[in-house]
Each structure stands twice: as C-alpha cells, then as structure tokens.
Amino acid sequence: MKIILDTSNQYLAVALYKENQCLDKIQEYGSQRQSENAIPYLSKILEKNKVDLLDVDEVVITRGPGSYTGVRVAMTIAKTLNVIQPIQLKAISSLKAYAGLNRCVSVIDARSQKVFVCAYDNGKELCEEQMIPIDEFSGFMKQYPDFEVVGQRSVVGKENKEVDLIDNLYQLSLLEKDIECIDALVPRYLKDIEVKKICL
C-alpha cells in the first residue's frame, strides 16, 4: 500500500494506492489548516477503504520549498510511521510536484515579492531550483518561451489552473529513488540557501 501526502503549499493532498491503482484521494485547494486536517483526512481514507496503517509500506511526500510549517507536516507523519514500522519513503520537490512529467516552468510564492521557480521536462530539472524576485520572472521565462507556467500562477500575474498533484506525485514517484536515511531527511528551504549566499 502506498500513501501520497502533500501539505507544503496551497493544497492538502492525500491519496491511497494499491498495486498502481488509486483507491481513494482527497485534494483540497486553499487549505490553511494542513496541520489540523492531514491526519484526519488520512485516517478517513484508510478507514473508508478498510486499510490498516500497518499495511502501508511506502509513503510519497513533498519536501519543499514551501510553507515552513506545511512542509514539515507530511514529513513528520512519514517519519512517525517509519518509527512504527520500516517504510519506503520518497520525497519529491514541491516545485516538481506541480510540474509532473510536463514540459513547463513551475512557480511557488516565496513571499516578500519573490518566487521559487524551476523549469522541467519529463520529470527532470532543466536548471537549478531557485528563488528570484517576481520582477525577474519575465526575464527567467525568456529562456523557456514556449513552456507553460504551472503552480501558483497568480503570483506572476496569470490565472490559476487546477493541478492534479496526486497523479503528478504518483508518476514522479515511479522515477524517484527511496530515501536511504529517513531520520536524516530535512525540508528543502531555498530561502536558507539564499541567506548563505549573501553571507558568503
């Protein structure tokens, strides 16, 4: 049994898979209560499908960038489950989760007039995931003129579009390697990287 869980940004996404089939899923847009709802939603899906938590042997989560609290919610759930029983864990970039296997530029609001951004094609990064000022986004897009923009599009002046994060994460998980040391896994905060660059 595989659980997919994303709490890092504008969605709360929970899904249950068995033998490559999605048994159930919840994807809630605009949730600001991931920390409160993630476990109840997960419990609801498990109970509805008569699946015991101990039957879960793989978990797929996002590792950031994103909300400081949100990124940690799914990661804490996965680490806690691993204490109960060993699991396979895959942690996927939140930017890549929006992109899926598509040829596109993924964008996430980084606050303070900045965005997290990266270009992807078929699940592979075409550049480094980075944080840039919003007013530099149009310049960034000149490198990828025919790429669709996905993710939190409104922050760069585009109309938001629904994204099937659960399917994206499932497809990406088939390409992703397991985390070797789950205890050592930490969220990816690009803001920390930018601060270190300034200090150096």
Coordinates of C-alpha atoms in Angstrom, one line a residue:
M1 CA 0.0 0.0 0.0
K2 CA 1.2 3.5 -0.9
I3 CA 0.2 6.8 0.7
I4 CA 0.8 10.1 -1.1
L5 CA 0.8 13.2 1.0
D6 CA 1.4 16.9 0.2
T7 CA 0.9 19.6 2.8
S8 CA 3.6 22.0 1.5
N9 CA 1.7 24.8 -0.2
Q10 CA -1.8 25.7 -1.4
Y11 CA -3.2 22.2 -1.5
L12 CA -3.8 19.5 1.1
A13 CA -3.5 16.3 -0.9
V14 CA -3.9 12.7 0.5
A15 CA -4.2 9.5 -1.5
L16 CA -4.1 5.8 -1.2
Y17 CA -2.7 3.5 -3.9
K18 CA -2.7 -0.3 -4.1
E19 CA -0.9 -2.1 -6.9
N20 CA -0.6 1.0 -9.1
Q21 CA -4.3 1.8 -8.7
C22 CA -5.7 4.8 -6.8
L23 CA -8.2 3.6 -4.3
D24 CA -9.1 7.0 -2.9
K25 CA -7.9 10.6 -2.8
I26 CA -8.7 14.0 -1.3
Q27 CA -7.2 17.2 -2.8
E28 CA -8.3 20.3 -1.1
Y29 CA -7.5 23.7 -2.5
G30 CA -6.8 26.8 -0.4
S31 CA -6.3 24.8 2.8
Q32 CA -4.6 26.8 5.6
R33 CA -5.2 24.0 8.1
Q34 CA -2.9 21.2 6.8
S35 CA -1.5 20.6 10.2
E36 CA -5.1 20.1 11.6
N37 CA -6.6 18.1 8.7
A38 CA -3.8 15.9 7.3
I39 CA -4.1 13.1 9.9
P40 CA -7.9 13.2 10.0
Y41 CA -8.1 13.0 6.2
L42 CA -5.6 10.2 6.1
S43 CA -7.5 8.3 8.7
K44 CA -10.7 8.9 6.8
I45 CA -9.3 7.4 3.6
L46 CA -7.8 4.4 5.4
E47 CA -11.0 3.7 7.3
K48 CA -13.2 4.1 4.2
N49 CA -11.1 1.6 2.3
K50 CA -10.7 -0.8 5.3
V51 CA -6.9 -0.4 5.3
D52 CA -4.8 -0.7 8.4
L53 CA -2.0 1.8 8.8
L54 CA 0.4 -1.1 9.3
D55 CA -0.5 -2.2 5.7
V56 CA 1.2 0.9 4.3
D57 CA 4.8 0.1 3.1
E58 CA 5.5 3.2 1.0
V59 CA 4.9 6.9 1.5
V60 CA 5.4 9.7 -1.0
I61 CA 5.7 13.3 0.2
T62 CA 6.9 16.7 -0.9
R63 CA 10.0 18.2 0.8
G64 CA 9.7 21.8 -0.2
P65 CA 10.2 24.6 -1.0
G66 CA 7.0 25.9 0.5
S67 CA 5.3 26.8 3.8
Y68 CA 7.7 26.4 6.7
T69 CA 5.0 24.6 8.8
G70 CA 3.3 22.9 5.8
V71 CA 6.4 21.2 4.6
R72 CA 7.1 19.7 8.0
V73 CA 3.6 18.2 8.4
A74 CA 3.8 15.5 5.8
M75 CA 7.4 14.8 6.7
T76 CA 6.6 14.4 10.4
I77 CA 3.8 12.0 9.6
A78 CA 6.1 9.9 7.3
K79 CA 8.9 9.8 9.9
T80 CA 6.5 8.8 12.7
L81 CA 5.1 6.0 10.5
N82 CA 8.7 4.8 9.9
V83 CA 9.2 4.5 13.7
I84 CA 6.2 2.2 13.9
Q85 CA 7.4 0.1 11.0
P86 CA 10.0 0.4 8.3
I87 CA 8.7 2.0 5.1
Q88 CA 9.9 3.1 1.8
L89 CA 9.9 6.9 1.6
K90 CA 10.2 9.1 -1.5
A91 CA 10.5 12.9 -1.0
I92 CA 9.8 15.0 -4.1
S93 CA 10.4 18.7 -4.7
S94 CA 7.2 20.7 -4.3
L95 CA 8.1 22.6 -7.5
K96 CA 8.5 19.3 -9.4
A97 CA 5.1 18.1 -7.9
Y98 CA 3.4 20.9 -9.8
A99 CA 5.2 20.1 -13.0
G100 CA 4.7 16.4 -13.0
L101 CA 6.1 14.9 -16.3
N102 CA 5.1 18.0 -18.2
R103 CA 7.4 20.5 -20.1
C104 CA 6.8 23.6 -18.0
V105 CA 8.0 26.2 -15.6
S106 CA 6.9 25.7 -12.0
V107 CA 6.4 28.6 -9.7
I108 CA 5.6 28.9 -6.0
D109 CA 5.0 32.1 -3.9
A110 CA 8.1 32.7 -1.7
R111 CA 6.5 35.8 -0.1
S112 CA 8.3 39.2 0.1
Q113 CA 7.8 39.7 -3.6
K114 CA 9.8 36.6 -4.5
V115 CA 9.0 33.3 -6.1
F116 CA 10.5 29.8 -6.1
V117 CA 11.0 28.7 -9.7
C118 CA 12.4 25.9 -11.9
A119 CA 11.9 24.6 -15.4
Y120 CA 11.2 20.9 -16.0
D121 CA 10.8 18.4 -18.9
N122 CA 9.6 14.8 -18.3
G123 CA 10.4 15.0 -14.6
K124 CA 13.9 16.4 -15.0
E125 CA 15.2 19.8 -13.9
L126 CA 16.5 21.9 -16.7
C127 CA 18.0 24.4 -14.3
E128 CA 18.7 24.8 -10.6
E129 CA 15.6 25.3 -8.3
Q130 CA 16.0 28.9 -7.2
M131 CA 14.3 31.9 -5.5
I132 CA 14.1 35.1 -7.6
P133 CA 12.3 38.4 -7.3
I134 CA 8.9 38.4 -9.0
D135 CA 10.1 41.3 -11.3
E136 CA 12.8 39.0 -12.7
F137 CA 10.3 36.2 -13.6
S138 CA 9.6 37.5 -17.1
G139 CA 13.4 37.5 -17.8
F140 CA 13.6 33.9 -16.5
M141 CA 10.8 32.9 -18.9
K142 CA 12.8 34.2 -21.9
Q143 CA 14.9 31.1 -21.5
Y144 CA 11.8 28.9 -21.9
P145 CA 9.5 30.9 -24.2
D146 CA 7.2 28.1 -25.1
F147 CA 6.9 26.5 -21.7
E148 CA 3.6 26.5 -19.8
V149 CA 3.6 28.1 -16.3
V150 CA 2.2 25.8 -13.6
G151 CA 1.8 26.1 -9.8
Q152 CA 0.9 29.3 -8.1
R153 CA 0.4 31.2 -11.3
S154 CA -1.4 34.2 -9.8
V155 CA 1.7 35.4 -8.1
V156 CA 3.2 36.1 -11.6
G157 CA 0.1 37.6 -12.9
K158 CA -1.5 34.6 -14.5
E159 CA -4.9 32.9 -13.9
N160 CA -4.6 29.9 -11.6
K161 CA -5.3 26.5 -13.0
E162 CA -6.2 23.3 -11.1
V163 CA -3.3 20.8 -10.9
D164 CA -3.7 17.1 -10.2
L165 CA -0.9 17.0 -7.6
I166 CA -1.7 13.4 -6.6
D167 CA -1.3 12.0 -10.1
N168 CA 1.8 14.1 -10.6
L169 CA 3.4 12.8 -7.4
Y170 CA 2.4 9.2 -8.2
Q171 CA 4.0 9.4 -11.7
L172 CA 7.1 11.1 -10.3
S173 CA 7.4 8.5 -7.5
L174 CA 8.0 5.8 -10.1
L175 CA 11.1 7.6 -11.2
E176 CA 12.4 8.6 -7.7
K177 CA 14.8 6.7 -5.5
D178 CA 14.0 5.8 -1.9
I179 CA 15.4 8.0 0.9
E180 CA 18.2 5.9 2.4
C181 CA 18.2 7.5 5.8
I182 CA 14.7 8.7 6.7
D183 CA 15.8 10.1 10.1
A184 CA 18.3 12.5 8.3
L185 CA 15.7 13.8 5.9
V186 CA 15.0 17.6 6.3
P187 CA 12.8 20.1 4.4
R188 CA 14.3 22.0 1.5
Y189 CA 14.2 25.7 2.2
L190 CA 15.7 27.7 -0.7
K191 CA 15.5 30.8 1.5
D192 CA 18.2 29.3 3.7
I193 CA 20.4 28.8 0.6
E194 CA 19.9 32.4 -0.5
V195 CA 20.8 33.7 3.0
K196 CA 24.0 31.6 3.0
K197 CA 24.9 33.0 -0.4
I198 CA 24.5 36.6 0.9
C199 CA 26.6 35.9 4.0
L200 CA 29.4 34.4 1.9

